[in-house]
Coordinates of C-alpha atoms (C1' of nucleotides) in Angstrom, one line a residue:
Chain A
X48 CA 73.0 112.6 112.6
X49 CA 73.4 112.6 108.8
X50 CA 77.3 112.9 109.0
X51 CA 78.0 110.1 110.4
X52 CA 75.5 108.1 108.8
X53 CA 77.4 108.6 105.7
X54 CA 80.9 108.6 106.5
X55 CA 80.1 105.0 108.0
X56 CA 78.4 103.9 104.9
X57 CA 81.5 105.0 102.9
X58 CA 83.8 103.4 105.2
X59 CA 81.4 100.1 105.3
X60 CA 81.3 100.6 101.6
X61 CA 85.3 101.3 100.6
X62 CA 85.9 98.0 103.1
X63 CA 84.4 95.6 101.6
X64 CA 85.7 96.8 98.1
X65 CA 89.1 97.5 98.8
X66 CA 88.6 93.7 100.4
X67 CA 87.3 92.5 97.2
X68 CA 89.7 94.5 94.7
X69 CA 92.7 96.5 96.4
X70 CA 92.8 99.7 96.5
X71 CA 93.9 101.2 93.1
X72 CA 91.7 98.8 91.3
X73 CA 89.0 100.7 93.1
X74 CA 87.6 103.7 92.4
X75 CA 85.6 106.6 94.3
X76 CA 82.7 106.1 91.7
X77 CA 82.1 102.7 92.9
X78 CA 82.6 103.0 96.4
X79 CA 80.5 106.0 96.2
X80 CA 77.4 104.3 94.3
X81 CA 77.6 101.2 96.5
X82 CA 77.5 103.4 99.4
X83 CA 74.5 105.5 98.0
X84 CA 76.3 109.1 98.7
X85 CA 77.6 111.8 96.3
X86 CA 81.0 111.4 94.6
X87 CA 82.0 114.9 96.3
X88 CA 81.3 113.0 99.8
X89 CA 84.6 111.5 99.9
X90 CA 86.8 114.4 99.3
X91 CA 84.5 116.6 101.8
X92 CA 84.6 113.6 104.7
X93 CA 88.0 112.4 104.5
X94 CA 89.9 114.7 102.4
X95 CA 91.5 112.4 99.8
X96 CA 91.5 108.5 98.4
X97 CA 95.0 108.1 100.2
X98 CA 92.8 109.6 103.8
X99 CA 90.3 107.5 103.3
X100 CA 92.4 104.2 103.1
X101 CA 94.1 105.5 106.4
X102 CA 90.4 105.9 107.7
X103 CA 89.3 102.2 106.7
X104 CA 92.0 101.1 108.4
X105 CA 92.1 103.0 111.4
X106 CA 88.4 101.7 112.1
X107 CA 89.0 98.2 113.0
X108 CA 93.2 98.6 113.9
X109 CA 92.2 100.8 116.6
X110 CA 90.3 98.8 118.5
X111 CA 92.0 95.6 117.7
X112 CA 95.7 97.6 119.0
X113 CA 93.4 98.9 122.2
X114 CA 92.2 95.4 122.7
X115 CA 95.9 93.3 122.2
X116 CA 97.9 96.2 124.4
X117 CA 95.5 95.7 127.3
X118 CA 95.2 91.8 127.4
X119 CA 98.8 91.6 127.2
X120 CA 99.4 94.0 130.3
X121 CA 96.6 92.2 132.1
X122 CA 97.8 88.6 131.6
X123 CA 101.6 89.8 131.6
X124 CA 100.5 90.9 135.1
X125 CA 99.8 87.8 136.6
X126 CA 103.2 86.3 134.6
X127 CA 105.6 88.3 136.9
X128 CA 108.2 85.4 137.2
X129 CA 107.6 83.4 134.0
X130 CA 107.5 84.5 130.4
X131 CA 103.8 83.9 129.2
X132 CA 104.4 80.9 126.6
X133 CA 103.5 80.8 122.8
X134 CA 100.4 79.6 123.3
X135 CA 98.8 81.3 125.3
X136 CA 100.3 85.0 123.4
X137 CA 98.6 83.3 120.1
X138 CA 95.2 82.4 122.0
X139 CA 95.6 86.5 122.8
X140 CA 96.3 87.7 119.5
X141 CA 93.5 85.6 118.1
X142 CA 91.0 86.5 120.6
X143 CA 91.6 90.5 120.2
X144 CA 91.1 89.5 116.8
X145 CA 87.7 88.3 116.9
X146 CA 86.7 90.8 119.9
X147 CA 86.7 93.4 116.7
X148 CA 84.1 92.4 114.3
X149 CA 81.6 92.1 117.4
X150 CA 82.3 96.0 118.1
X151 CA 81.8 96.9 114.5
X152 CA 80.5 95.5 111.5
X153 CA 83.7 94.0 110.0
X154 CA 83.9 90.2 108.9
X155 CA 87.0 88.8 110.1
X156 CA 87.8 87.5 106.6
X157 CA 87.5 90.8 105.7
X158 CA 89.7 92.6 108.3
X159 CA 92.2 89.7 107.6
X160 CA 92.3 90.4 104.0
X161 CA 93.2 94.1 104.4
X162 CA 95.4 93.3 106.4
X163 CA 97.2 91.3 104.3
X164 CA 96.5 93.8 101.5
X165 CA 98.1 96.6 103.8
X166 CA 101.2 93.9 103.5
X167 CA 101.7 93.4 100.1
X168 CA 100.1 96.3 97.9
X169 CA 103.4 98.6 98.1
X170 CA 101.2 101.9 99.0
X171 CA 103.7 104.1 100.9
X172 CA 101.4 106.0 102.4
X173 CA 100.0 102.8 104.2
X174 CA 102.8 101.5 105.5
X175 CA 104.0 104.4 106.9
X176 CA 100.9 105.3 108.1
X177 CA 100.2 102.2 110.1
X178 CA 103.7 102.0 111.5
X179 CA 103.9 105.1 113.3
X180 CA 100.0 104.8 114.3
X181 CA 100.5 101.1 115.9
X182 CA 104.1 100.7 116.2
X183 CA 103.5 100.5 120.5
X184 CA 101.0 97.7 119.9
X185 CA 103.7 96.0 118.0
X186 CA 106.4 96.3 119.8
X187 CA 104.7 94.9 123.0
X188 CA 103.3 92.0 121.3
X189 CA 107.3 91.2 119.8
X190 CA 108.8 91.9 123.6
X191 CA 106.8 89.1 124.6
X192 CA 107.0 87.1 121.6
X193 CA 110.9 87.6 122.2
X194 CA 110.6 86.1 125.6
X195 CA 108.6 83.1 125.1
X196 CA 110.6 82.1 121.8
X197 CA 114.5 82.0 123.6
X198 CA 116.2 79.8 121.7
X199 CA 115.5 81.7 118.1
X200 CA 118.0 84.4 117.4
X201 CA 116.2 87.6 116.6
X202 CA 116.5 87.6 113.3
X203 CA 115.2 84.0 113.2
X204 CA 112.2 85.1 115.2
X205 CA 111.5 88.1 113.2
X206 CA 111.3 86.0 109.9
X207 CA 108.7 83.5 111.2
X208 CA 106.6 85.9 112.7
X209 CA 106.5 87.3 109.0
X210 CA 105.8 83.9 108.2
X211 CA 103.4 83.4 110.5
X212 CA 101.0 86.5 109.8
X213 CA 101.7 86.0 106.1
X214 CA 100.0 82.2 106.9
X215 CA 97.1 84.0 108.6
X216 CA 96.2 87.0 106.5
X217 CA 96.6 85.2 103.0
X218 CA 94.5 82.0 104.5
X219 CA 91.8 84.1 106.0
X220 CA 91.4 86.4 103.3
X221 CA 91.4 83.4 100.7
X222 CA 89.3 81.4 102.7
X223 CA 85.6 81.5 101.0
X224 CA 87.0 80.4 97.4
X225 CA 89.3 77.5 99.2
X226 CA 86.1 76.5 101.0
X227 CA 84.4 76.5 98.0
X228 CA 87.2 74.0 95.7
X229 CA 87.3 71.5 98.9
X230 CA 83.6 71.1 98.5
X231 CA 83.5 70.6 95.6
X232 CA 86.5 68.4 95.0
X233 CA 86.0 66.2 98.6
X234 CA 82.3 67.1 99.5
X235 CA 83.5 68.1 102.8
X236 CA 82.6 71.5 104.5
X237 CA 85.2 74.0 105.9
X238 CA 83.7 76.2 108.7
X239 CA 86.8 79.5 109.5
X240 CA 86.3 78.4 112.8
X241 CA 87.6 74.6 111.1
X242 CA 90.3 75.8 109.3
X243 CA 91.4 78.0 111.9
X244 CA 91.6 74.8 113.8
X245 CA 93.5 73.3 111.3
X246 CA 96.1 76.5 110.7
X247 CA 97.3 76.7 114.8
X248 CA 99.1 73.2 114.6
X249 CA 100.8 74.6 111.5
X250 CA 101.9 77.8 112.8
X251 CA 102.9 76.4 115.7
X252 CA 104.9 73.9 114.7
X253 CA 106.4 76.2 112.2
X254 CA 107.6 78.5 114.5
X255 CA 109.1 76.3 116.7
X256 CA 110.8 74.5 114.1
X257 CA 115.1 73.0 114.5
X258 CA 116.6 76.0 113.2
X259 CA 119.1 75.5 110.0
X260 CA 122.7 76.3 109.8
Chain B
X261 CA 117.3 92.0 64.5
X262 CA 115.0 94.9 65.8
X263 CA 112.2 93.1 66.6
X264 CA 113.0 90.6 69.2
X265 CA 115.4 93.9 70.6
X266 CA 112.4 95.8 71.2
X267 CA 110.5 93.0 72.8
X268 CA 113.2 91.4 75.2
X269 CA 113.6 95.5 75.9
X270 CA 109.8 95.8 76.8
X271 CA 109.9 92.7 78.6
X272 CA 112.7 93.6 80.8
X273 CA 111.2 97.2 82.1
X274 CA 108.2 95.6 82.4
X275 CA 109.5 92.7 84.9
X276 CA 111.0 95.1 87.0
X277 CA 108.2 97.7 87.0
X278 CA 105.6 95.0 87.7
X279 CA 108.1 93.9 90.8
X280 CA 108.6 97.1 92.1
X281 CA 105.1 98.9 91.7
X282 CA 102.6 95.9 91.3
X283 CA 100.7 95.5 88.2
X284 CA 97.6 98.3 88.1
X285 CA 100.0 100.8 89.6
X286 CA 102.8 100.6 86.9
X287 CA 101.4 102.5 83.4
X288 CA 102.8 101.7 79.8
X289 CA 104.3 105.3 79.9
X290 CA 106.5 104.2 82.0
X291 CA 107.4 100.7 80.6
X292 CA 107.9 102.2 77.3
X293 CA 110.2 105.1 78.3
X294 CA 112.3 102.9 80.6
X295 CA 112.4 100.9 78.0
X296 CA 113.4 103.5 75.4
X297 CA 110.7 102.2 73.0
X298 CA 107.8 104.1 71.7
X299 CA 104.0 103.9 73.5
X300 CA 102.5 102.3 70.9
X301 CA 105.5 99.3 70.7
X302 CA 103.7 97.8 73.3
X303 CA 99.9 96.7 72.0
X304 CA 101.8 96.2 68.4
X305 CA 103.7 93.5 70.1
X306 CA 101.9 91.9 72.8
X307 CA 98.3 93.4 71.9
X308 CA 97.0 94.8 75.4
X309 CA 98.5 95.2 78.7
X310 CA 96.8 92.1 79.8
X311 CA 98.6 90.2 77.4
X312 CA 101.8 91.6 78.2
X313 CA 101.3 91.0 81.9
X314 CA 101.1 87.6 80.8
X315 CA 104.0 87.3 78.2
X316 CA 106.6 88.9 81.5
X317 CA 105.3 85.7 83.6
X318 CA 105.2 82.8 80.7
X319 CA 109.2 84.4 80.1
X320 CA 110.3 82.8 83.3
X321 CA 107.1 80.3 84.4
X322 CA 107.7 78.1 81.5
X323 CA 111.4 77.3 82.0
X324 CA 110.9 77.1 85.5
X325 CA 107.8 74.5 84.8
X326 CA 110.0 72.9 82.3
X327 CA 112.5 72.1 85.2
X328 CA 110.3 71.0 87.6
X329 CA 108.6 68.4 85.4
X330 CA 112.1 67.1 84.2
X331 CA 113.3 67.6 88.2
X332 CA 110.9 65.9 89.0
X333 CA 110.8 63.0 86.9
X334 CA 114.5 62.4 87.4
X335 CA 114.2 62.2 90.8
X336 CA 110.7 59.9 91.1
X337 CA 112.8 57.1 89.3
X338 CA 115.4 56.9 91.4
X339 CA 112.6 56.1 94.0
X340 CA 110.9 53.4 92.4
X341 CA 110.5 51.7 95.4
X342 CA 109.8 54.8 98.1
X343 CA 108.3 57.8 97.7
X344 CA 110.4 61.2 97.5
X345 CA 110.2 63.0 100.8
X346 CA 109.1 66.4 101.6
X347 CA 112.9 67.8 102.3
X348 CA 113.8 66.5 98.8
X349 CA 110.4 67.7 97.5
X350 CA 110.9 71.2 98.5
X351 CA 114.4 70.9 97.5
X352 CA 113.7 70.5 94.9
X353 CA 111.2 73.3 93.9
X354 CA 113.9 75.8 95.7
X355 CA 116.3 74.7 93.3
X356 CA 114.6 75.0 90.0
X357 CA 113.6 78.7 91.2
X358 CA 117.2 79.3 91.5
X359 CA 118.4 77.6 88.2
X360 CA 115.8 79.9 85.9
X361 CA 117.5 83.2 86.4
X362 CA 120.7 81.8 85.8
X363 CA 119.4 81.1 82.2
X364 CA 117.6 84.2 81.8
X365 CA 118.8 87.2 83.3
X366 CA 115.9 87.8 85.8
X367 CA 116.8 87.7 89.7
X368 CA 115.5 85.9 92.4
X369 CA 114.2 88.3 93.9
X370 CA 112.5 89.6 91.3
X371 CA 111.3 86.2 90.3
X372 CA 109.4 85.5 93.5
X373 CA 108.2 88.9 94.0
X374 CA 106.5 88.7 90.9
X375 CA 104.9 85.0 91.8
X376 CA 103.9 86.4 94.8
X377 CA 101.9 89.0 93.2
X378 CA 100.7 86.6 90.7
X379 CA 98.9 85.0 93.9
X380 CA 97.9 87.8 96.2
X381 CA 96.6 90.9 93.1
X382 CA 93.3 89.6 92.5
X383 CA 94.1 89.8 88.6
X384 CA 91.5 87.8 87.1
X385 CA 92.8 87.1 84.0
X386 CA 96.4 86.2 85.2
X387 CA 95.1 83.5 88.0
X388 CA 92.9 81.8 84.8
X389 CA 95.9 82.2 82.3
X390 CA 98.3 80.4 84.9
X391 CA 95.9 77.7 86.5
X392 CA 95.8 76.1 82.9
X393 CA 98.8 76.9 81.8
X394 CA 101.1 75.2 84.3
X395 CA 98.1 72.5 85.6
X396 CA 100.5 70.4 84.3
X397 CA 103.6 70.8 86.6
X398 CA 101.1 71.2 89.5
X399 CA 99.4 68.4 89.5
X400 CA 103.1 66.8 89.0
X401 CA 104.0 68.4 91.9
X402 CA 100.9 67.7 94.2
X403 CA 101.1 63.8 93.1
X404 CA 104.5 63.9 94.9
X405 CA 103.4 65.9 98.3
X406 CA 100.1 63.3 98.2
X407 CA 103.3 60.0 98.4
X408 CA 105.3 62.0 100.8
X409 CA 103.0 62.6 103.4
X410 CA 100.7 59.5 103.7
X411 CA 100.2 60.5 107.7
X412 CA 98.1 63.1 106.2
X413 CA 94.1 63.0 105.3
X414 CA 93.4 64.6 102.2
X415 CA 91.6 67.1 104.0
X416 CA 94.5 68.3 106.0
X417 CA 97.0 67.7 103.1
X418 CA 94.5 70.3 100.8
X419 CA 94.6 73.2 103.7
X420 CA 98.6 72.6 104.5
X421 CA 99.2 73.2 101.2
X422 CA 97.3 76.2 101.1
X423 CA 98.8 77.4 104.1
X424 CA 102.6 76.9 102.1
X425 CA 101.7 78.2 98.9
X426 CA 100.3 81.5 101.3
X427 CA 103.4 82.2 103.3
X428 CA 105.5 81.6 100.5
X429 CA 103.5 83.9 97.9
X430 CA 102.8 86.7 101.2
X431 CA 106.8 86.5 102.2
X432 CA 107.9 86.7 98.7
X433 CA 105.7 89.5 97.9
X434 CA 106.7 91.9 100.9
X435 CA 110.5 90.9 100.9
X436 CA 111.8 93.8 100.4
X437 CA 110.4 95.8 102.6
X438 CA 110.2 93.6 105.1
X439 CA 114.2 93.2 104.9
X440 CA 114.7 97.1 104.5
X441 CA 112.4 96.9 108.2
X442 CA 114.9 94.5 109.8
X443 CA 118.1 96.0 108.1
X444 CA 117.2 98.9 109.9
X445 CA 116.4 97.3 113.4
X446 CA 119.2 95.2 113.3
X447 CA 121.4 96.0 111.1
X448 CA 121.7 92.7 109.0
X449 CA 121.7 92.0 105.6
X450 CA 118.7 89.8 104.4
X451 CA 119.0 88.5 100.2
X452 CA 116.4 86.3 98.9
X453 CA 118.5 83.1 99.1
X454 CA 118.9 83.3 102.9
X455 CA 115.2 83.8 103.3
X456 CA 113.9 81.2 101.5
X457 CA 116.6 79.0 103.7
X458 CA 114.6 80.3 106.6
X459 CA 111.5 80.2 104.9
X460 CA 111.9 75.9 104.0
X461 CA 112.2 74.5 107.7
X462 CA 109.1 76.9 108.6
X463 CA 107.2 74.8 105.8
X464 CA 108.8 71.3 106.4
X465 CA 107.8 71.6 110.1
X466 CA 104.2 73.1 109.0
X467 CA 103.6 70.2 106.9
X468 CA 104.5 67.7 109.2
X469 CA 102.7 69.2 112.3
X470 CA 101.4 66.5 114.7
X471 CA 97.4 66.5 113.8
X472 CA 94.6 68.1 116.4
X473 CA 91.5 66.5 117.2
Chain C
dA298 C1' 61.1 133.3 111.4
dA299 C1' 65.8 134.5 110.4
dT300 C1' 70.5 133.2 110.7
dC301 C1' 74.1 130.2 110.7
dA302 C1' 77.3 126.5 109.6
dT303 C1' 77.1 122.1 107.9
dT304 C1' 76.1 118.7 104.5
dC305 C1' 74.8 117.4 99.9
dC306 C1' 74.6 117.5 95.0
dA307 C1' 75.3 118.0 89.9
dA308 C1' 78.6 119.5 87.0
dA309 C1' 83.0 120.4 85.5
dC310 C1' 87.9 120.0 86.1
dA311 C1' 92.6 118.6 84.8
dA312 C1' 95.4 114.6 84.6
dT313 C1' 96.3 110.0 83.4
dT314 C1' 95.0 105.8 81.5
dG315 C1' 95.1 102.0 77.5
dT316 C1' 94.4 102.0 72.8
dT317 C1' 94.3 103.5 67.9
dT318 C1' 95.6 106.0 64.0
dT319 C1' 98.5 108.1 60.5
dA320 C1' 102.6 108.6 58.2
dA321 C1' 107.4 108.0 58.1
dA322 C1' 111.5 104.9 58.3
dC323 C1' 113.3 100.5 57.6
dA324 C1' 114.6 96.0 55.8
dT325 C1' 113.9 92.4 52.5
dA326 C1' 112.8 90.3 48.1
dC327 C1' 112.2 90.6 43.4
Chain D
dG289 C1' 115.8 100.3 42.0
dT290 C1' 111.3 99.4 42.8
dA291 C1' 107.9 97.1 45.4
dT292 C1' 106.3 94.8 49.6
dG293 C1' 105.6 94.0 54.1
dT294 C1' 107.3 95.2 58.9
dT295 C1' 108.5 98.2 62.6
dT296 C1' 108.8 102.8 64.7
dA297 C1' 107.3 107.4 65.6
dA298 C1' 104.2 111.2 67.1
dA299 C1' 99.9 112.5 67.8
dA300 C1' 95.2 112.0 68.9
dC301 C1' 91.6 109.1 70.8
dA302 C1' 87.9 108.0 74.1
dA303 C1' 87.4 106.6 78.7
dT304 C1' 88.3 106.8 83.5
dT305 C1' 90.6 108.7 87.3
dG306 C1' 90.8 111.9 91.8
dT307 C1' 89.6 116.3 92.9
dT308 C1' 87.3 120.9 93.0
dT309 C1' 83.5 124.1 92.5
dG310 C1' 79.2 127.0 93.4
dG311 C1' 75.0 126.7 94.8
dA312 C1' 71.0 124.2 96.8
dA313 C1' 69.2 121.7 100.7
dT314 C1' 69.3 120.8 105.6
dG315 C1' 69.0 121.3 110.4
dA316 C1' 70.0 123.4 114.6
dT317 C1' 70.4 128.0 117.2
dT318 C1' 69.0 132.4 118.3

DNA sequence: AATCATTCCAAACAATTGTTTTAAACATAC
DNA sequence: GTATGTTTAAAACAATTGTTTGGAATGATT
């Protein structure tokens, strides 16, 4: 199969790049010459730049949306009387999280930093994209995320789960060059698994915070 | 005075174009004509793009570093004897963002878009021209968050940090369309002001989080 | 072996980018 | 009023961008 052998080396390629550089900053040439294929391949395979940001994307939301919409029905399952608490809804988000990279190929730094790339690049194309492809996934995850977080008004809640995922994606995605000034400045190493440690206190404390008035 | 006209004019539809489009997506064709300069005003003023990338952020960095250090000095000697705490702290920095586009005529919103971009687009040049321009004010700043939270090691104290500066540069770098997303859901108005309100207790709660072991 | 659709490749395409150039317009000083 | 230096204007510049093209290679099916 010489098809899909290329297509995935684009994709593999264009990840890590976008990753690296965001997506206008990168062009077909370099993707293309990383991946070892003809310029052409991209246009032939995917159609356009725009399709093949959709594509990269697609890859490693898929699985992770598959993953997250059946854990939550199959712990919700056994929750029939009580909400499932925050806890245990973050322990689910992370774990679908890591589940990915073991299917594919992705780093989870890297599938953090598109996310978070997917966030704050203002690509329209993106957005929409991903919000019509994964809205169900979504909307699960913030029905139960309503029920264990009662005493925020929605409004409240939707703002710290921004919060929250902006914590995540911008730590995660940052996370090698941080690693790198803490040890150099305090000899001390940072493992993800460490600072992901480190970052669940913060969130959760964060979002259950005394609300302001 | 046609000079400094044609600047502040360039400067203006540059802040807003940067805001809107990010930095790599916004061309000097379009600065220029918003502007209702000609093309070439541009790299006869400022030189390069690069350079006037840098001259939009120095226009409302500097007076907002110049508040900060005086804020902050003003404050510190009132507390001879204890340290200033975090509340205050972040009060503090909140407050100086607000004061600069009183004095200039950039908004809020603008403003902090803009700083978030500054931290997530991987613009080499502008993360080097910032670091030691405004080391200064930073290291002001972190002097203070090392005296207000004494509870923390300086491990912990390095990540938290992290994890603020991240969901404050992420949030203020996908506000608006994150408030056009919940002004459609739930029909409520979200400015800048009222999320940064929301935003603060998040941090203050973050930063304080009981530590795991 | 011949046919077929699929995939690949080198080249060219048109459009857009940041930057530079040339001359004209302007203001200021003598 | 002439001279001098500064700012604007329009055009052209070279480089890079995403995309398209026509034909060559490929590989499976008949």
């Amino acid at each position: 199969m010489a098809q899909s052998d290329t297509v995935n080396r684009i994709l593999d390629a264009a990840e890590v790049l976008f990753a690296e550089r965001g997506f206008s900053e990168t062009s077909l040439r370099m993707i293309t010459s990383k991946a070892n294929v003809n310029l052409a391949a991209v246009n032939y395979h995917f159609g356009s730049k725009n399709a093949l940001i959709q594509a990269v994307f697609s890859r490693f939301l898929s699985p992770f949306a598959k993953n997250l919409e059946a854990e939550l029905k199959r712990v919700s399952e056994r929750h029939t009387d009580k909400p499932i608490d925050i806890e245990t809804l973050l322990g689910i988000v992370t774990s679908c999280i890591v589940m990915v990279p073991a299917q594919s190929k992705t780093g989870v730094s890297v599938f953090m930093r598109l996310l978070g790339l997917a966030y704050t690049q203002s690509q329209g194309h993106l957005r929409k994209y991903l919000e019509q492809e994964y809205s169900r996934a979504f909307k699960m995850f913030m029905k139960h995320m309503r029920e264990a977080t009662p005493q925020l008004t929605s409004v409240d809640r939707f703002w710290r789960i921004q919060f929250m995922l902006g914590t995540t994606a911008f730590t995660m995605s940052s996370i090698e060059a941080l690693s790198d000034i803490i040890e150099n400045e305090m000899q001390v190493h940072s493992s993800t698994e460490e600072v992901v440690k480190r970052l669940v206190p913060f969130l959760a404390a964060g979002l259950q915070a005394p609300l302001q008035n």
